[in-house]
Amino acid sequence: MAVNKLNEQFKEGCYLVPSSIHEMVAIDRRDADAAGLIEMIHSTDCRVVNKEDILSDSLFFLDHTGLRRYSDA
């Protein structure tokens, strides 16, 4: 299962940025600033996919406790 592999690779958790309905980008929580990622997600300048391919405008966080929409992980 992909979640187990991500948890193995990112021991302290990772942010998941929905790139499109086809992919998500995983970023180690130690290497990223959540506020900056949220700003990037909401930026219209970053939209390189068709509107119908947009998965979400939310940042997600994954760690050993599970997957959740980011609030203050």
PDB file with SEQRES, HELIX, SHEET and CRYST1 records, atoms N, CA, C and O in Angstrom:
SEQRES   1 A   73  MET ALA VAL ASN LYS LEU ASN GLU GLN PHE LYS GLU GLY          
SEQRES   2 A   73  CYS TYR LEU VAL PRO SER SER ILE HIS GLU MET VAL ALA          
SEQRES   3 A   73  ILE ASP ARG ARG ASP ALA ASP ALA ALA GLY LEU ILE GLU          
SEQRES   4 A   73  MET ILE HIS SER THR ASP CYS ARG VAL VAL ASN LYS GLU          
SEQRES   5 A   73  ASP ILE LEU SER ASP SER LEU PHE PHE LEU ASP HIS THR          
SEQRES   6 A   73  GLY LEU ARG ARG TYR SER ASP ALA                              
HELIX    1 AA1 ALA A    2  GLN A    9  1                                   8    
HELIX    2 AA2 ARG A   29  ASP A   31  5                                   3    
HELIX    3 AA3 ALA A   34  HIS A   42  1                                   9    
HELIX    4 AA4 THR A   44  CYS A   46  5                                   3    
HELIX    5 AA5 LYS A   51  ASP A   53  5                                   3    
SHEET    1 AA1 4 GLU A  23  ASP A  28  0                                        
SHEET    2 AA1 4 CYS A  14  SER A  20 -1                                        
SHEET    3 AA1 4 PHE A  60  ASP A  63 -1                                        
SHEET    4 AA1 4 GLY A  66  ARG A  69 -1                                        
CRYST1    1.000    1.000    1.000  90.00  90.00  90.00 P 1           1          
ATOM      1  N   MET A   1       0.835  -1.183   0.000  1.00  0.00           N  
ATOM      2  CA  MET A   1       0.000   0.000   0.000  1.00  0.00           C  
ATOM      3  C   MET A   1       0.882   1.249   0.000  1.00  0.00           C  
ATOM      4  O   MET A   1       1.895   1.282   0.699  1.00  0.00           O  
ATOM      5  N   ALA A   2       0.524   2.255  -0.755  1.00  0.00           N  
ATOM      6  CA  ALA A   2       1.327   3.475  -0.920  1.00  0.00           C  
ATOM      7  C   ALA A   2       1.510   4.220   0.401  1.00  0.00           C  
ATOM      8  O   ALA A   2       2.578   4.782   0.643  1.00  0.00           O  
ATOM      9  N   VAL A   3       0.505   4.236   1.245  1.00  0.00           N  
ATOM     10  CA  VAL A   3       0.599   4.947   2.519  1.00  0.00           C  
ATOM     11  C   VAL A   3       1.711   4.346   3.373  1.00  0.00           C  
ATOM     12  O   VAL A   3       2.479   5.083   3.990  1.00  0.00           O  
ATOM     13  N   ASN A   4       1.806   3.045   3.417  1.00  0.00           N  
ATOM     14  CA  ASN A   4       2.857   2.396   4.196  1.00  0.00           C  
ATOM     15  C   ASN A   4       4.242   2.754   3.669  1.00  0.00           C  
ATOM     16  O   ASN A   4       5.165   2.977   4.452  1.00  0.00           O  
ATOM     17  N   LYS A   5       4.393   2.811   2.359  1.00  0.00           N  
ATOM     18  CA  LYS A   5       5.682   3.169   1.770  1.00  0.00           C  
ATOM     19  C   LYS A   5       6.043   4.613   2.096  1.00  0.00           C  
ATOM     20  O   LYS A   5       7.202   4.908   2.388  1.00  0.00           O  
ATOM     21  N   LEU A   6       5.069   5.511   2.049  1.00  0.00           N  
ATOM     22  CA  LEU A   6       5.326   6.910   2.398  1.00  0.00           C  
ATOM     23  C   LEU A   6       5.727   7.024   3.865  1.00  0.00           C  
ATOM     24  O   LEU A   6       6.645   7.776   4.193  1.00  0.00           O  
ATOM     25  N   ASN A   7       5.066   6.303   4.737  1.00  0.00           N  
ATOM     26  CA  ASN A   7       5.410   6.342   6.164  1.00  0.00           C  
ATOM     27  C   ASN A   7       6.806   5.785   6.419  1.00  0.00           C  
ATOM     28  O   ASN A   7       7.503   6.247   7.322  1.00  0.00           O  
ATOM     29  N   GLU A   8       7.219   4.798   5.630  1.00  0.00           N  
ATOM     30  CA  GLU A   8       8.571   4.259   5.760  1.00  0.00           C  
ATOM     31  C   GLU A   8       9.606   5.295   5.311  1.00  0.00           C  
ATOM     32  O   GLU A   8      10.649   5.450   5.946  1.00  0.00           O  
ATOM     33  N   GLN A   9       9.319   5.994   4.230  1.00  0.00           N  
ATOM     34  CA  GLN A   9      10.262   6.961   3.680  1.00  0.00           C  
ATOM     35  C   GLN A   9      10.306   8.249   4.500  1.00  0.00           C  
ATOM     36  O   GLN A   9      11.378   8.822   4.692  1.00  0.00           O  
ATOM     37  N   PHE A  10       9.150   8.710   4.986  1.00  0.00           N  
ATOM     38  CA  PHE A  10       9.062   9.966   5.724  1.00  0.00           C  
ATOM     39  C   PHE A  10       8.721   9.659   7.180  1.00  0.00           C  
ATOM     40  O   PHE A  10       7.558   9.713   7.580  1.00  0.00           O  
ATOM     41  N   LYS A  11       9.738   9.339   7.956  1.00  0.00           N  
ATOM     42  CA  LYS A  11       9.548   8.883   9.339  1.00  0.00           C  
ATOM     43  C   LYS A  11       8.822   9.897  10.218  1.00  0.00           C  
ATOM     44  O   LYS A  11       8.093   9.510  11.132  1.00  0.00           O  
ATOM     45  N   GLU A  12       9.012  11.199   9.949  1.00  0.00           N  
ATOM     46  CA  GLU A  12       8.372  12.239  10.764  1.00  0.00           C  
ATOM     47  C   GLU A  12       7.149  12.838  10.065  1.00  0.00           C  
ATOM     48  O   GLU A  12       6.637  13.874  10.489  1.00  0.00           O  
ATOM     49  N   GLY A  13       6.694  12.203   9.020  1.00  0.00           N  
ATOM     50  CA  GLY A  13       5.516  12.662   8.310  1.00  0.00           C  
ATOM     51  C   GLY A  13       5.864  13.467   7.070  1.00  0.00           C  
ATOM     52  O   GLY A  13       7.004  13.895   6.885  1.00  0.00           O  
ATOM     53  N   CYS A  14       4.864  13.665   6.228  1.00  0.00           N  
ATOM     54  CA  CYS A  14       5.066  14.432   5.004  1.00  0.00           C  
ATOM     55  C   CYS A  14       3.797  15.190   4.645  1.00  0.00           C  
ATOM     56  O   CYS A  14       2.683  14.811   5.006  1.00  0.00           O  
ATOM     57  N   TYR A  15       4.019  16.279   3.917  1.00  0.00           N  
ATOM     58  CA  TYR A  15       2.899  17.034   3.358  1.00  0.00           C  
ATOM     59  C   TYR A  15       2.597  16.449   1.994  1.00  0.00           C  
ATOM     60  O   TYR A  15       3.506  16.052   1.265  1.00  0.00           O  
ATOM     61  N   LEU A  16       1.334  16.397   1.653  1.00  0.00           N  
ATOM     62  CA  LEU A  16       0.913  15.940   0.341  1.00  0.00           C  
ATOM     63  C   LEU A  16       0.240  17.101  -0.380  1.00  0.00           C  
ATOM     64  O   LEU A  16      -0.759  17.651   0.082  1.00  0.00           O  
ATOM     65  N   VAL A  17       0.812  17.455  -1.519  1.00  0.00           N  
ATOM     66  CA  VAL A  17       0.296  18.549  -2.331  1.00  0.00           C  
ATOM     67  C   VAL A  17      -0.396  17.922  -3.537  1.00  0.00           C  
ATOM     68  O   VAL A  17       0.250  17.260  -4.349  1.00  0.00           O  
ATOM     69  N   PRO A  18      -1.713  18.129  -3.657  1.00  0.00           N  
ATOM     70  CA  PRO A  18      -2.424  17.566  -4.804  1.00  0.00           C  
ATOM     71  C   PRO A  18      -2.064  18.333  -6.071  1.00  0.00           C  
ATOM     72  O   PRO A  18      -2.418  19.502  -6.226  1.00  0.00           O  
ATOM     73  N   SER A  19      -1.364  17.666  -6.966  1.00  0.00           N  
ATOM     74  CA  SER A  19      -0.951  18.297  -8.218  1.00  0.00           C  
ATOM     75  C   SER A  19      -2.083  18.249  -9.237  1.00  0.00           C  
ATOM     76  O   SER A  19      -2.322  19.215  -9.961  1.00  0.00           O  
ATOM     77  N   SER A  20      -2.770  17.126  -9.284  1.00  0.00           N  
ATOM     78  CA  SER A  20      -3.911  16.933 -10.187  1.00  0.00           C  
ATOM     79  C   SER A  20      -4.622  15.651  -9.754  1.00  0.00           C  
ATOM     80  O   SER A  20      -4.230  15.021  -8.771  1.00  0.00           O  
ATOM     81  N   ILE A  21      -5.650  15.272 -10.478  1.00  0.00           N  
ATOM     82  CA  ILE A  21      -6.317  14.008 -10.153  1.00  0.00           C  
ATOM     83  C   ILE A  21      -5.415  12.818 -10.460  1.00  0.00           C  
ATOM     84  O   ILE A  21      -5.726  11.683 -10.099  1.00  0.00           O  
ATOM     85  N   HIS A  22      -4.297  13.085 -11.129  1.00  0.00           N  
ATOM     86  CA  HIS A  22      -3.393  12.023 -11.546  1.00  0.00           C  
ATOM     87  C   HIS A  22      -2.180  11.843 -10.638  1.00  0.00           C  
ATOM     88  O   HIS A  22      -1.531  10.797 -10.671  1.00  0.00           O  
ATOM     89  N   GLU A  23      -1.867  12.865  -9.819  1.00  0.00           N  
ATOM     90  CA  GLU A  23      -0.677  12.746  -8.983  1.00  0.00           C  
ATOM     91  C   GLU A  23      -0.731  13.687  -7.783  1.00  0.00           C  
ATOM     92  O   GLU A  23      -1.438  14.695  -7.768  1.00  0.00           O  
ATOM     93  N   MET A  24       0.064  13.298  -6.770  1.00  0.00           N  
ATOM     94  CA  MET A  24       0.277  14.145  -5.592  1.00  0.00           C  
ATOM     95  C   MET A  24       1.780  14.205  -5.362  1.00  0.00           C  
ATOM     96  O   MET A  24       2.507  13.264  -5.680  1.00  0.00           O  
ATOM     97  N   VAL A  25       2.235  15.321  -4.808  1.00  0.00           N  
ATOM     98  CA  VAL A  25       3.641  15.492  -4.497  1.00  0.00           C  
ATOM     99  C   VAL A  25       3.811  15.334  -2.990  1.00  0.00           C  
ATOM    100  O   VAL A  25       3.116  15.988  -2.212  1.00  0.00           O  
ATOM    101  N   ALA A  26       4.731  14.468  -2.577  1.00  0.00           N  
ATOM    102  CA  ALA A  26       5.024  14.254  -1.157  1.00  0.00           C  
ATOM    103  C   ALA A  26       6.295  15.002  -0.798  1.00  0.00           C  
ATOM    104  O   ALA A  26       7.313  14.880  -1.479  1.00  0.00           O  
ATOM    105  N   ILE A  27       6.228  15.788   0.293  1.00  0.00           N  
ATOM    106  CA  ILE A  27       7.364  16.597   0.729  1.00  0.00           C  
ATOM    107  C   ILE A  27       7.591  16.346   2.216  1.00  0.00           C  
ATOM    108  O   ILE A  27       6.668  16.467   3.021  1.00  0.00           O  
ATOM    109  N   ASP A  28       8.809  16.000   2.570  1.00  0.00           N  
ATOM    110  CA  ASP A  28       9.154  15.750   3.969  1.00  0.00           C  
ATOM    111  C   ASP A  28       8.803  16.973   4.810  1.00  0.00           C  
ATOM    112  O   ASP A  28       9.120  18.099   4.428  1.00  0.00           O  
ATOM    113  N   ARG A  29       8.156  16.762   5.941  1.00  0.00           N  
ATOM    114  CA  ARG A  29       7.724  17.889   6.786  1.00  0.00           C  
ATOM    115  C   ARG A  29       8.905  18.725   7.263  1.00  0.00           C  
ATOM    116  O   ARG A  29       8.740  19.912   7.545  1.00  0.00           O  
ATOM    117  N   ARG A  30      10.100  18.127   7.360  1.00  0.00           N  
ATOM    118  CA  ARG A  30      11.284  18.868   7.808  1.00  0.00           C  
ATOM    119  C   ARG A  30      11.832  19.794   6.723  1.00  0.00           C  
ATOM    120  O   ARG A  30      12.609  20.704   7.014  1.00  0.00           O  
ATOM    121  N   ASP A  31      11.430  19.563   5.477  1.00  0.00           N  
ATOM    122  CA  ASP A  31      11.960  20.325   4.345  1.00  0.00           C  
ATOM    123  C   ASP A  31      10.983  21.347   3.793  1.00  0.00           C  
ATOM    124  O   ASP A  31      11.254  21.955   2.757  1.00  0.00           O  
ATOM    125  N   ALA A  32       9.853  21.552   4.457  1.00  0.00           N  
ATOM    126  CA  ALA A  32       8.829  22.422   3.880  1.00  0.00           C  
ATOM    127  C   ALA A  32       8.181  23.299   4.932  1.00  0.00           C  
ATOM    128  O   ALA A  32       8.168  22.986   6.122  1.00  0.00           O  
ATOM    129  N   ASP A  33       7.652  24.394   4.458  1.00  0.00           N  
ATOM    130  CA  ASP A  33       6.898  25.328   5.281  1.00  0.00           C  
ATOM    131  C   ASP A  33       5.428  25.203   4.870  1.00  0.00           C  
ATOM    132  O   ASP A  33       5.073  25.495   3.728  1.00  0.00           O  
ATOM    133  N   ALA A  34       4.588  24.774   5.791  1.00  0.00           N  
ATOM    134  CA  ALA A  34       3.178  24.532   5.465  1.00  0.00           C  
ATOM    135  C   ALA A  34       2.494  25.781   4.915  1.00  0.00           C  
ATOM    136  O   ALA A  34       1.737  25.701   3.948  1.00  0.00           O  
ATOM    137  N   ALA A  35       2.761  26.933   5.529  1.00  0.00           N  
ATOM    138  CA  ALA A  35       2.126  28.174   5.052  1.00  0.00           C  
ATOM    139  C   ALA A  35       2.526  28.473   3.616  1.00  0.00           C  
ATOM    140  O   ALA A  35       1.697  28.903   2.813  1.00  0.00           O  
ATOM    141  N   GLY A  36       3.789  28.248   3.291  1.00  0.00           N  
ATOM    142  CA  GLY A  36       4.252  28.460   1.917  1.00  0.00           C  
ATOM    143  C   GLY A  36       3.619  27.495   0.941  1.00  0.00           C  
ATOM    144  O   GLY A  36       3.290  27.871  -0.184  1.00  0.00           O  
ATOM    145  N   LEU A  37       3.445  26.243   1.365  1.00  0.00           N  
ATOM    146  CA  LEU A  37       2.801  25.257   0.495  1.00  0.00           C  
ATOM    147  C   LEU A  37       1.336  25.620   0.247  1.00  0.00           C  
ATOM    148  O   LEU A  37       0.841  25.494  -0.873  1.00  0.00           O  
ATOM    149  N   ILE A  38       0.654  26.067   1.285  1.00  0.00           N  
ATOM    150  CA  ILE A  38      -0.742  26.463   1.131  1.00  0.00           C  
ATOM    151  C   ILE A  38      -0.851  27.653   0.184  1.00  0.00           C  
ATOM    152  O   ILE A  38      -1.734  27.695  -0.673  1.00  0.00           O  
ATOM    153  N   GLU A  39       0.041  28.608   0.341  1.00  0.00           N  
ATOM    154  CA  GLU A  39       0.035  29.768  -0.551  1.00  0.00           C  
ATOM    155  C   GLU A  39       0.266  29.339  -1.997  1.00  0.00           C  
ATOM    156  O   GLU A  39      -0.384  29.847  -2.910  1.00  0.00           O  
ATOM    157  N   MET A  40       1.192  28.404  -2.206  1.00  0.00           N  
ATOM    158  CA  MET A  40       1.463  27.903  -3.541  1.00  0.00           C  
ATOM    159  C   MET A  40       0.235  27.205  -4.135  1.00  0.00           C  
ATOM    160  O   MET A  40      -0.101  27.410  -5.302  1.00  0.00           O  
ATOM    161  N   ILE A  41      -0.425  26.385  -3.324  1.00  0.00           N  
ATOM    162  CA  ILE A  41      -1.604  25.657  -3.800  1.00  0.00           C  
ATOM    163  C   ILE A  41      -2.698  26.624  -4.226  1.00  0.00           C  
ATOM    164  O   ILE A  41      -3.371  26.398  -5.231  1.00  0.00           O  
ATOM    165  N   HIS A  42      -2.878  27.694  -3.470  1.00  0.00           N  
ATOM    166  CA  HIS A  42      -3.949  28.648  -3.770  1.00  0.00           C  
ATOM    167  C   HIS A  42      -3.586  29.650  -4.857  1.00  0.00           C  
ATOM    168  O   HIS A  42      -4.451  30.374  -5.348  1.00  0.00           O  
ATOM    169  N   SER A  43      -2.320  29.696  -5.233  1.00  0.00           N  
ATOM    170  CA  SER A  43      -1.870  30.636  -6.251  1.00  0.00           C  
ATOM    171  C   SER A  43      -2.363  30.215  -7.632  1.00  0.00           C  
ATOM    172  O   SER A  43      -2.144  29.082  -8.061  1.00  0.00           O  
ATOM    173  N   THR A  44      -3.018  31.121  -8.311  1.00  0.00           N  
ATOM    174  CA  THR A  44      -3.491  30.813  -9.672  1.00  0.00           C  
ATOM    175  C   THR A  44      -2.327  30.736 -10.646  1.00  0.00           C  
ATOM    176  O   THR A  44      -2.463  30.167 -11.728  1.00  0.00           O  
ATOM    177  N   ASP A  45      -1.178  31.307 -10.273  1.00  0.00           N  
ATOM    178  CA  ASP A  45      -0.004  31.245 -11.142  1.00  0.00           C  
ATOM    179  C   ASP A  45       0.541  29.830 -11.260  1.00  0.00           C  
ATOM    180  O   ASP A  45       1.252  29.516 -12.215  1.00  0.00           O  
ATOM    181  N   CYS A  46       0.215  28.979 -10.302  1.00  0.00           N  
ATOM    182  CA  CYS A  46       0.733  27.607 -10.302  1.00  0.00           C  
ATOM    183  C   CYS A  46      -0.168  26.633 -11.051  1.00  0.00           C  
ATOM    184  O   CYS A  46       0.189  25.464 -11.203  1.00  0.00           O  
ATOM    185  N   ARG A  47      -1.295  27.075 -11.509  1.00  0.00           N  
ATOM    186  CA  ARG A  47      -2.236  26.185 -12.192  1.00  0.00           C  
ATOM    187  C   ARG A  47      -1.739  25.842 -13.588  1.00  0.00           C  
ATOM    188  O   ARG A  47      -1.756  26.675 -14.495  1.00  0.00           O  
ATOM    189  N   VAL A  48      -1.301  24.607 -13.741  1.00  0.00           N  
ATOM    190  CA  VAL A  48      -0.829  24.157 -15.044  1.00  0.00           C  
ATOM    191  C   VAL A  48      -1.671  22.999 -15.566  1.00  0.00           C  
ATOM    192  O   VAL A  48      -1.355  22.410 -16.600  1.00  0.00           O  
ATOM    193  N   VAL A  49      -2.734  22.678 -14.856  1.00  0.00           N  
ATOM    194  CA  VAL A  49      -3.620  21.594 -15.284  1.00  0.00           C  
ATOM    195  C   VAL A  49      -4.991  22.175 -15.609  1.00  0.00           C  
ATOM    196  O   VAL A  49      -5.342  23.270 -15.169  1.00  0.00           O  
ATOM    197  N   ASN A  50      -5.746  21.427 -16.377  1.00  0.00           N  
ATOM    198  CA  ASN A  50      -7.108  21.837 -16.705  1.00  0.00           C  
ATOM    199  C   ASN A  50      -7.962  21.851 -15.450  1.00  0.00           C  
ATOM    200  O   ASN A  50      -7.715  21.096 -14.510  1.00  0.00           O  
ATOM    201  N   LYS A  51      -8.957  22.706 -15.441  1.00  0.00           N  
ATOM    202  CA  LYS A  51      -9.837  22.833 -14.270  1.00  0.00           C  
ATOM    203  C   LYS A  51     -10.441  21.494 -13.852  1.00  0.00           C  
ATOM    204  O   LYS A  51     -10.558  21.214 -12.659  1.00  0.00           O  
ATOM    205  N   GLU A  52     -10.818  20.680 -14.808  1.00  0.00           N  
ATOM    206  CA  GLU A  52     -11.444  19.389 -14.487  1.00  0.00           C  
ATOM    207  C   GLU A  52     -10.459  18.378 -13.908  1.00  0.00           C  
ATOM    208  O   GLU A  52     -10.876  17.345 -13.384  1.00  0.00           O  
ATOM    209  N   ASP A  53      -9.164  18.658 -13.994  1.00  0.00           N  
ATOM    210  CA  ASP A  53      -8.147  17.762 -13.445  1.00  0.00           C  
ATOM    211  C   ASP A  53      -7.690  18.161 -12.046  1.00  0.00           C  
ATOM    212  O   ASP A  53      -6.847  17.480 -11.463  1.00  0.00           O  
ATOM    213  N   ILE A  54      -8.228  19.251 -11.493  1.00  0.00           N  
ATOM    214  CA  ILE A  54      -7.842  19.702 -10.159  1.00  0.00           C  
ATOM    215  C   ILE A  54      -8.463  18.770  -9.114  1.00  0.00           C  
ATOM    216  O   ILE A  54      -9.676  18.558  -9.099  1.00  0.00           O  
ATOM    217  N   LEU A  55      -7.628  18.228  -8.257  1.00  0.00           N  
ATOM    218  CA  LEU A  55      -8.102  17.315  -7.218  1.00  0.00           C  
ATOM    219  C   LEU A  55      -8.600  18.076  -6.001  1.00  0.00           C  
ATOM    220  O   LEU A  55      -9.691  17.810  -5.497  1.00  0.00           O  
ATOM    221  N   SER A  56      -7.788  19.034  -5.525  1.00  0.00           N  
ATOM    222  CA  SER A  56      -8.129  19.739  -4.301  1.00  0.00           C  
ATOM    223  C   SER A  56      -7.308  21.012  -4.187  1.00  0.00           C  
ATOM    224  O   SER A  56      -6.236  21.128  -4.780  1.00  0.00           O  
ATOM    225  N   ASP A  57      -7.817  21.958  -3.426  1.00  0.00           N  
ATOM    226  CA  ASP A  57      -7.073  23.165  -3.097  1.00  0.00           C  
ATOM    227  C   ASP A  57      -6.579  23.114  -1.657  1.00  0.00           C  
ATOM    228  O   ASP A  57      -6.300  24.152  -1.057  1.00  0.00           O  
ATOM    229  N   SER A  58      -6.471  21.921  -1.106  1.00  0.00           N  
ATOM    230  CA  SER A  58      -6.061  21.739   0.285  1.00  0.00           C  
ATOM    231  C   SER A  58      -4.699  21.087   0.368  1.00  0.00           C  
ATOM    232  O   SER A  58      -4.279  20.364  -0.536  1.00  0.00           O  
ATOM    233  N   LEU A  59      -4.016  21.354   1.466  1.00  0.00           N  
ATOM    234  CA  LEU A  59      -2.774  20.672   1.794  1.00  0.00           C  
ATOM    235  C   LEU A  59      -3.124  19.529   2.737  1.00  0.00           C  
ATOM    236  O   LEU A  59      -3.967  19.686   3.620  1.00  0.00           O  
ATOM    237  N   PHE A  60      -2.487  18.396   2.555  1.00  0.00           N  
ATOM    238  CA  PHE A  60      -2.731  17.239   3.406  1.00  0.00           C  
ATOM    239  C   PHE A  60      -1.450  16.874   4.148  1.00  0.00           C  
ATOM    240  O   PHE A  60      -0.345  17.204   3.717  1.00  0.00           O  
ATOM    241  N   PHE A  61      -1.623  16.187   5.271  1.00  0.00           N  
ATOM    242  CA  PHE A  61      -0.485  15.734   6.065  1.00  0.00           C  
ATOM    243  C   PHE A  61      -0.664  14.255   6.363  1.00  0.00           C  
ATOM    244  O   PHE A  61      -1.748  13.799   6.725  1.00  0.00           O  
ATOM    245  N   LEU A  62       0.435  13.516   6.202  1.00  0.00           N  
ATOM    246  CA  LEU A  62       0.416  12.077   6.456  1.00  0.00           C  
ATOM    247  C   LEU A  62       1.527  11.735   7.429  1.00  0.00           C  
ATOM    248  O   LEU A  62       2.678  12.130   7.238  1.00  0.00           O  
ATOM    249  N   ASP A  63       1.177  10.998   8.476  1.00  0.00           N  
ATOM    250  CA  ASP A  63       2.173  10.417   9.367  1.00  0.00           C  
ATOM    251  C   ASP A  63       1.644   9.073   9.849  1.00  0.00           C  
ATOM    252  O   ASP A  63       0.650   8.569   9.327  1.00  0.00           O  
ATOM    253  N   HIS A  64       2.303   8.500  10.836  1.00  0.00           N  
ATOM    254  CA  HIS A  64       1.916   7.162  11.306  1.00  0.00           C  
ATOM    255  C   HIS A  64       0.505   7.114  11.902  1.00  0.00           C  
ATOM    256  O   HIS A  64      -0.054   6.030  12.068  1.00  0.00           O  
ATOM    257  N   THR A  65      -0.079   8.278  12.227  1.00  0.00           N  
ATOM    258  CA  THR A  65      -1.440   8.285  12.774  1.00  0.00           C  
ATOM    259  C   THR A  65      -2.510   8.354  11.692  1.00  0.00           C  
ATOM    260  O   THR A  65      -3.690   8.134  11.962  1.00  0.00           O  
ATOM    261  N   GLY A  66      -2.092   8.662  10.463  1.00  0.00           N  
ATOM    262  CA  GLY A  66      -3.053   8.674   9.366  1.00  0.00           C  
ATOM    263  C   GLY A  66      -2.936   9.895   8.471  1.00  0.00           C  
ATOM    264  O   GLY A  66      -2.040  10.724   8.633  1.00  0.00           O  
ATOM    265  N   LEU A  67      -3.844   9.987   7.542  1.00  0.00           N  
ATOM    266  CA  LEU A  67      -3.907  11.073   6.572  1.00  0.00           C  
ATOM    267  C   LEU A  67      -4.992  12.042   6.978  1.00  0.00           C  
ATOM    268  O   LEU A  67      -6.105  11.638   7.314  1.00  0.00           O  
ATOM    269  N   ARG A  68      -4.661  13.342   6.946  1.00  0.00           N  
ATOM    270  CA  ARG A  68      -5.663  14.339   7.290  1.00  0.00           C  
ATOM    271  C   ARG A  68      -5.398  15.642   6.539  1.00  0.00           C  
ATOM    272  O   ARG A  68      -4.275  15.924   6.120  1.00  0.00           O  
ATOM    273  N   ARG A  69      -6.434  16.404   6.387  1.00  0.00           N  
ATOM    274  CA  ARG A  69      -6.289  17.734   5.806  1.00  0.00           C  
ATOM    275  C   ARG A  69      -5.472  18.566   6.787  1.00  0.00           C  
ATOM    276  O   ARG A  69      -5.695  18.504   7.996  1.00  0.00           O  
ATOM    277  N   TYR A  70      -4.528  19.342   6.268  1.00  0.00           N  
ATOM    278  CA  TYR A  70      -3.630  20.098   7.146  1.00  0.00           C  
ATOM    279  C   TYR A  70      -4.379  21.199   7.883  1.00  0.00           C  
ATOM    280  O   TYR A  70      -5.187  21.925   7.305  1.00  0.00           O  
ATOM    281  N   SER A  71      -4.090  21.300   9.165  1.00  0.00           N  
ATOM    282  CA  SER A  71      -4.548  22.424   9.951  1.00  0.00           C  
ATOM    283  C   SER A  71      -3.351  22.973  10.707  1.00  0.00           C  
ATOM    284  O   SER A  71      -2.941  24.109  10.470  1.00  0.00           O  
ATOM    285  N   ASP A  72      -2.793  22.200  11.598  1.00  0.00           N  
ATOM    286  CA  ASP A  72      -1.556  22.590  12.280  1.00  0.00           C  
ATOM    287  C   ASP A  72      -0.763  21.361  12.696  1.00  0.00           C  
ATOM    288  O   ASP A  72      -0.325  21.237  13.839  1.00  0.00           O  
ATOM    289  N   ALA A  73      -0.590  20.466  11.748  1.00  0.00           N  
ATOM    290  CA  ALA A  73       0.101  19.197  12.009  1.00  0.00           C  
ATOM    291  C   ALA A  73       1.535  19.412  12.451  1.00  0.00           C  
ATOM    292  O   ALA A  73       2.253  18.446  12.710  1.00  0.00           O  
TER     293      ALA A  73                                                      
END                                                                             
